[in-house]
PDB file of C-alpha atoms in Angstrom:
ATOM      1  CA  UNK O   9    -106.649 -64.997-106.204  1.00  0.00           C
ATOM      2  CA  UNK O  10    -107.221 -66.836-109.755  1.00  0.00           C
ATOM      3  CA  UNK O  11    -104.526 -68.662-111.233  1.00  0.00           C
ATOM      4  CA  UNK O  12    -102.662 -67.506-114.568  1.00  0.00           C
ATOM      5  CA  UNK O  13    -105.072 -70.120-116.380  1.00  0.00           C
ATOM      6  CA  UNK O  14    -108.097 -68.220-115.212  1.00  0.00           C
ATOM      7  CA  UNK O  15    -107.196 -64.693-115.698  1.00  0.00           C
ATOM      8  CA  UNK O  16    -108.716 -62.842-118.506  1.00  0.00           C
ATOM      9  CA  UNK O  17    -109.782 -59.599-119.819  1.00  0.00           C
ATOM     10  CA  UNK O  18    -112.443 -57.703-118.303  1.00  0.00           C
ATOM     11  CA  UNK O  19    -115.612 -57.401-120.243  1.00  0.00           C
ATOM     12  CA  UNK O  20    -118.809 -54.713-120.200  1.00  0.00           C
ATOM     13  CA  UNK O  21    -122.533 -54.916-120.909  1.00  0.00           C
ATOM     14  CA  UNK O  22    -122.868 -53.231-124.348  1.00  0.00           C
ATOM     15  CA  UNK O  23    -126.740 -51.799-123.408  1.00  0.00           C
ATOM     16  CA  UNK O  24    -126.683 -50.676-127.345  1.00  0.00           C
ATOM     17  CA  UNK O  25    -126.720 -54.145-128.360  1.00  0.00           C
ATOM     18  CA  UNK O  26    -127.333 -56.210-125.075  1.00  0.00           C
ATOM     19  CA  UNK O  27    -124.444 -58.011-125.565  1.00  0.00           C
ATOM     20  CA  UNK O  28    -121.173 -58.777-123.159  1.00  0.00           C
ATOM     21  CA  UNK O  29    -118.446 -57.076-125.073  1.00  0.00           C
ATOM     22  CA  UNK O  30    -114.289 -57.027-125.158  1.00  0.00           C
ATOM     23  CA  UNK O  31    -112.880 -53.470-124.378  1.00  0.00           C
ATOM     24  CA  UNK O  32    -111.273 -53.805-127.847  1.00  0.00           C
ATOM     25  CA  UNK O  33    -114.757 -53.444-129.014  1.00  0.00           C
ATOM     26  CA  UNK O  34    -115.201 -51.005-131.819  1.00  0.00           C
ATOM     27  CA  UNK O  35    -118.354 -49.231-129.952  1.00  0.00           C
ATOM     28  CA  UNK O  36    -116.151 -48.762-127.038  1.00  0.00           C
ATOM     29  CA  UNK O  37    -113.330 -47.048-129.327  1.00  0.00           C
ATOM     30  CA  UNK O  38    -115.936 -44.856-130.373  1.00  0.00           C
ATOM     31  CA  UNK O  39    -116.967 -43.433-126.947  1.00  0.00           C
ATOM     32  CA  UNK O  40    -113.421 -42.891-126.122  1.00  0.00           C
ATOM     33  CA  UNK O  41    -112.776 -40.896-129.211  1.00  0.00           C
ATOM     34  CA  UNK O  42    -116.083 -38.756-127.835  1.00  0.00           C
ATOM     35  CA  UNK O  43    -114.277 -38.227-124.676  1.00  0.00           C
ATOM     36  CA  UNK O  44    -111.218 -36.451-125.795  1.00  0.00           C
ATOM     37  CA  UNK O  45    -112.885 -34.593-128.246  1.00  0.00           C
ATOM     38  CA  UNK O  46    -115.382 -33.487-125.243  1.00  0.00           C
ATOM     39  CA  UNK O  47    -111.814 -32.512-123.364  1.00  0.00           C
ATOM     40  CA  UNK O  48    -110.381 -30.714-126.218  1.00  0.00           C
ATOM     41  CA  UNK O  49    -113.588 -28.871-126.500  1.00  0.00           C
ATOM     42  CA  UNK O  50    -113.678 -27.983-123.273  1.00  0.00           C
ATOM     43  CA  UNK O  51    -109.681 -26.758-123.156  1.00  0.00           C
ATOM     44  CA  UNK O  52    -110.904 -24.237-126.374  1.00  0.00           C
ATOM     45  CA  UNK O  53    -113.740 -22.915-124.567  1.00  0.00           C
ATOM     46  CA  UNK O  54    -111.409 -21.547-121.726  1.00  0.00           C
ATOM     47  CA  UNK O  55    -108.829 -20.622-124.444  1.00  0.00           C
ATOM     48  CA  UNK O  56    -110.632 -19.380-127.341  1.00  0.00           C
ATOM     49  CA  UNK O  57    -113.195 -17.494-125.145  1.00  0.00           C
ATOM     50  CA  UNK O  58    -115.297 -15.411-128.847  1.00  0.00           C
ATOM     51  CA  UNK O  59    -116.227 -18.924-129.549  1.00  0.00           C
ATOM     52  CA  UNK O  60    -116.487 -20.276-125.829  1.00  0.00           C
ATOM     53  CA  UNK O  61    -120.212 -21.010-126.244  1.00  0.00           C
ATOM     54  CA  UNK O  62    -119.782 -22.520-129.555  1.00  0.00           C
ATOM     55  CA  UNK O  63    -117.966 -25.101-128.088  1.00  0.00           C
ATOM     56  CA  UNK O  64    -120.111 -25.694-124.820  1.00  0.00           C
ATOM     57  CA  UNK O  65    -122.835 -26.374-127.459  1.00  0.00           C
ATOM     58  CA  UNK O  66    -120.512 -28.313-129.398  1.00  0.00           C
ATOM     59  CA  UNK O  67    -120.047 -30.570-126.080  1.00  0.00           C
ATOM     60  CA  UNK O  68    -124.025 -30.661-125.131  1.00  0.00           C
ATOM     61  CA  UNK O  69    -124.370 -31.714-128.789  1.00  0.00           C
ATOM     62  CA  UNK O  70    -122.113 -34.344-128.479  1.00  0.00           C
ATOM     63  CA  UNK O  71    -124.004 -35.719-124.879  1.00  0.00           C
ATOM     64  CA  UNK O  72    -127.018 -35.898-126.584  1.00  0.00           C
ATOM     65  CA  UNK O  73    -125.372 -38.290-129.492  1.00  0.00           C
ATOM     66  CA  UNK O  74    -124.582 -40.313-127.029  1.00  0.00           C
ATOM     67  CA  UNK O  75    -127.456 -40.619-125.209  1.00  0.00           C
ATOM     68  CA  UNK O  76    -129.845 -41.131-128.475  1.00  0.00           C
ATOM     69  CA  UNK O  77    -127.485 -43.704-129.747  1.00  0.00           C
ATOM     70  CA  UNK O  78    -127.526 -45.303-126.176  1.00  0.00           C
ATOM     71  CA  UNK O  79    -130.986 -44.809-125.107  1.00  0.00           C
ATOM     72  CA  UNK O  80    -132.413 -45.278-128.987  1.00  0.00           C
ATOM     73  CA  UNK O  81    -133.426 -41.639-128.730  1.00  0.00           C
ATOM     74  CA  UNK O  82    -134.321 -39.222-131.860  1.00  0.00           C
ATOM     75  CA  UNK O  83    -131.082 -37.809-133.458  1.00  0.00           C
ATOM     76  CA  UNK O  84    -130.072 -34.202-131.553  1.00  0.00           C
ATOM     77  CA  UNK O  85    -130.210 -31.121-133.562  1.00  0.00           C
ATOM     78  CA  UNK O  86    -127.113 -30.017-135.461  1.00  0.00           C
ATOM     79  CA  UNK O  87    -128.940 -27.064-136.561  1.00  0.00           C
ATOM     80  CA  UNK O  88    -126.239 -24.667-135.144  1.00  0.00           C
ATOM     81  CA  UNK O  89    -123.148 -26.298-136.672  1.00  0.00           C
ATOM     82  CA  UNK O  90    -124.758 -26.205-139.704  1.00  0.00           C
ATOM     83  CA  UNK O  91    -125.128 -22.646-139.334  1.00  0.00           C
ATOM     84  CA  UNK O  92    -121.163 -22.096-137.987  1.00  0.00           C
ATOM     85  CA  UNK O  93    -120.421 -23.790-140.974  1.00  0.00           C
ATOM     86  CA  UNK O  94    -122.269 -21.622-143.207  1.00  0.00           C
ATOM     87  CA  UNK O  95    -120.674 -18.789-145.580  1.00  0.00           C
ATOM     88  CA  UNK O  96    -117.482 -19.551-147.558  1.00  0.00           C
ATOM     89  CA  UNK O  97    -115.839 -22.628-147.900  1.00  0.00           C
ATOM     90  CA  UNK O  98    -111.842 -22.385-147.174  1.00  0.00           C
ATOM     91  CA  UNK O  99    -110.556 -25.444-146.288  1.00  0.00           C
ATOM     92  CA  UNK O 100    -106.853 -25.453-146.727  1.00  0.00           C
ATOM     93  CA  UNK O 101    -103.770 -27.541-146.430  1.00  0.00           C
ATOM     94  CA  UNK O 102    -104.034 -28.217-142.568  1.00  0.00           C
ATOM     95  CA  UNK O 103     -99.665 -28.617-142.384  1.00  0.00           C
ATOM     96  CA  UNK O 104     -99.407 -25.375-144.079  1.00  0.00           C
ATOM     97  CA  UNK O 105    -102.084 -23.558-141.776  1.00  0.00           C
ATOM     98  CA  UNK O 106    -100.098 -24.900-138.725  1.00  0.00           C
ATOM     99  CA  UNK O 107     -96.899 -23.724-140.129  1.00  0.00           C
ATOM    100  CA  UNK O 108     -98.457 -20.216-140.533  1.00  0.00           C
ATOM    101  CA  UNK O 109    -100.327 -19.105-137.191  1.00  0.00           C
ATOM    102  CA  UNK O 110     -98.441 -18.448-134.340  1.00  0.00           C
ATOM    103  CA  UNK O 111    -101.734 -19.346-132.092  1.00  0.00           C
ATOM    104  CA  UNK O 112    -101.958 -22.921-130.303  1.00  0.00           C
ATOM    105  CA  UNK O 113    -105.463 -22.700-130.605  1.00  0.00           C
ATOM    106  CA  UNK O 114    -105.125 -23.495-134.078  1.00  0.00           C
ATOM    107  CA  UNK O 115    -103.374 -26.672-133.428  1.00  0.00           C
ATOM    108  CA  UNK O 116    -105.900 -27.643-130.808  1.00  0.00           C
ATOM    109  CA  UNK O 117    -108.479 -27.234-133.478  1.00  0.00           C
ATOM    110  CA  UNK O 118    -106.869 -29.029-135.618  1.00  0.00           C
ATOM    111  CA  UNK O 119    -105.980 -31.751-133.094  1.00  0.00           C
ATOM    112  CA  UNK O 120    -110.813 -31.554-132.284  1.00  0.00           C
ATOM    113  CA  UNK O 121    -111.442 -31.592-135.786  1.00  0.00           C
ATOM    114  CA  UNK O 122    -109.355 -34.647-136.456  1.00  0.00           C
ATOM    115  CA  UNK O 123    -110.941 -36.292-133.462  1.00  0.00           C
ATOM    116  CA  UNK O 124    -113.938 -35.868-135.099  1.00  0.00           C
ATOM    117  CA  UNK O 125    -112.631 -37.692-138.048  1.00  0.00           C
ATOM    118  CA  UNK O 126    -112.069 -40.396-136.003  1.00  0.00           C
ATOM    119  CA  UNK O 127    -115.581 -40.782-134.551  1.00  0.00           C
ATOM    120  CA  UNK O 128    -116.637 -40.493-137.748  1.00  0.00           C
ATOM    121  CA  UNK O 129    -114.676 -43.857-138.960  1.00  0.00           C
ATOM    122  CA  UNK O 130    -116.082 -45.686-135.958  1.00  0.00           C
ATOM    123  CA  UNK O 131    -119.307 -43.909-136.447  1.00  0.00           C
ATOM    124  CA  UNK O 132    -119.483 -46.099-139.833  1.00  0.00           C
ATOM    125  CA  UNK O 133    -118.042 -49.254-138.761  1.00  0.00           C
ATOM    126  CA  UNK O 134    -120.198 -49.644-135.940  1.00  0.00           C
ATOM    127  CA  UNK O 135    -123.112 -48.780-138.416  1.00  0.00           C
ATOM    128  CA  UNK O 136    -122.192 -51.902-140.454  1.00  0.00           C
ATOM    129  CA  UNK O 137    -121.927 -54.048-137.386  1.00  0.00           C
ATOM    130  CA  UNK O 138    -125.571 -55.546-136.878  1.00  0.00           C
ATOM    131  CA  UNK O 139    -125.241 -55.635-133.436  1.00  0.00           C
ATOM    132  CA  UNK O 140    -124.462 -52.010-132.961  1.00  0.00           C
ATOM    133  CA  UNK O 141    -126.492 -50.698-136.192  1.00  0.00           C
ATOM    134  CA  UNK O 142    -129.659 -49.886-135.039  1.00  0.00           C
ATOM    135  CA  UNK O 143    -127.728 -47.348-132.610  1.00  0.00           C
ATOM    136  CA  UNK O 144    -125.440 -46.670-135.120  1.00  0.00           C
ATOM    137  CA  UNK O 145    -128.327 -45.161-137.690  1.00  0.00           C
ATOM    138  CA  UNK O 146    -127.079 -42.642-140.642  1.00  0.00           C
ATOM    139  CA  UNK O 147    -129.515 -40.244-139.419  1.00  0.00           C
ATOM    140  CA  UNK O 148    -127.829 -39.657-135.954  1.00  0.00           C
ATOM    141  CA  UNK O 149    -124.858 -39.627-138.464  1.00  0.00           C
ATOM    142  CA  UNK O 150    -125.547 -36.324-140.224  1.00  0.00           C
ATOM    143  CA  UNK O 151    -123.987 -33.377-137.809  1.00  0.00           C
ATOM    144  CA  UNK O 152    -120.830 -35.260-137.085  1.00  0.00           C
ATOM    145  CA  UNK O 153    -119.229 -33.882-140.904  1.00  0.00           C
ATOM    146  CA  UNK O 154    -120.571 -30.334-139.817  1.00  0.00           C
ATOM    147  CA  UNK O 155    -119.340 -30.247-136.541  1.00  0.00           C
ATOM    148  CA  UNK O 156    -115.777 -31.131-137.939  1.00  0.00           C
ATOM    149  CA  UNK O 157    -116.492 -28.393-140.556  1.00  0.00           C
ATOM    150  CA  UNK O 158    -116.970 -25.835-138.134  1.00  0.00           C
ATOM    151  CA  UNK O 159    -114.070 -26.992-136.051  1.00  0.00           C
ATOM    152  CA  UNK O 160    -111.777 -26.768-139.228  1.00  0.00           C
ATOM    153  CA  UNK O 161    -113.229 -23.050-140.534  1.00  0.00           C
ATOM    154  CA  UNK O 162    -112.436 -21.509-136.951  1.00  0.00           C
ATOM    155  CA  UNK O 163    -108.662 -22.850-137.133  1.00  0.00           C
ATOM    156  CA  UNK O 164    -108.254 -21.279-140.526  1.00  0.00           C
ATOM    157  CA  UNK O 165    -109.879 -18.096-139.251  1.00  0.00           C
ATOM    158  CA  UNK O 166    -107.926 -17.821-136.460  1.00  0.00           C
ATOM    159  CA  UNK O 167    -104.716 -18.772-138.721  1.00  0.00           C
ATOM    160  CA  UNK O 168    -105.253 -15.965-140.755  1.00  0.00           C
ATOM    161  CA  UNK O 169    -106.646 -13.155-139.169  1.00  0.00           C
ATOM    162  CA  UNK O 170    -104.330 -13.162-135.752  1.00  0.00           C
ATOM    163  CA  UNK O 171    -107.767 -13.029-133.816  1.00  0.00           C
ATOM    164  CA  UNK O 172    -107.019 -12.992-129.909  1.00  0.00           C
ATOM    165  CA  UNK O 173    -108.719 -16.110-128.343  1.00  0.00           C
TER     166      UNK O 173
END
């Protein structure tokens, strides 16, 4: 057993950059924001079952970011978000649309969408990070707004029109 002097934080291979990195590291944040947006996608699909395929899309869509970013593979379609996302544009005040439906689902969107947010941040910061930016490329960038788009427009629609999930 190693002595208090020799203890120290675990470490993984980074195979983005090929580099030994800290947990803290900003690439691993990102992945972990992926993951519970992947679980809160998956918890809408069984609840919100008119969209249910929307969001098992929305979950293969986010596996194959991750593996082109990984594996230095071409950017995945977004082709279908940015045709949920079509038609009018209604974002609202996301407190007051909470306040208003009476349908978790709505908060659970709300709860994806700003996940989404997040991986966007560490989307960017890891494309400014040399060592990460060559994974990190704004062209694997470009469904990640429309995919939070489409996450907001479906918590507004079910906000306002009562629709049964």
């Amino acid at each position: 057993m190693p002595n208090k002097e020799e203890l120290k934080f675990p470490t993984f291979e980074c195979v983005i950059s090929n580099t030994v990195e800290d947990y803290d590291s900003d690439v691993e944040y990102f992945f972990l924001i992926r993951n519970y947006l992947a679980a809160d996608l998956s918890v809408l699909s069984m609840e919100d079952k008119a969209w249910a395929a929307n969001y098992i899309r929305m979950m293969d869509y986010l596996e194959e970011l991750a593996d082109s970013i990984v594996e230095m593979k071409s950017s995945p379609s977004h082709e279908f978000l940015v045709d949920l996302a079509m038609g009018e544009e209604l974002e609202d005040n996301t407190i007051e649309r909470l306040k208003r439906s009476g349908n978790p689902t709505v908060a659970k969107l709300v709860t994806a969408s700003t996940r989404v947010r997040e991986m966007m941040f560490w989307y960017v910061r890891n494309g400014k990070n040399m060592k990460f930016a060559k994974g990190f490329n704004p062209d694997r960038f470009q469904g990640l707004p429309f995919l939070r788009l489409v996450l907001t427009y479906r918590s507004i629609s079910l906000s306002k029109n009562k629709e049964k999930t």
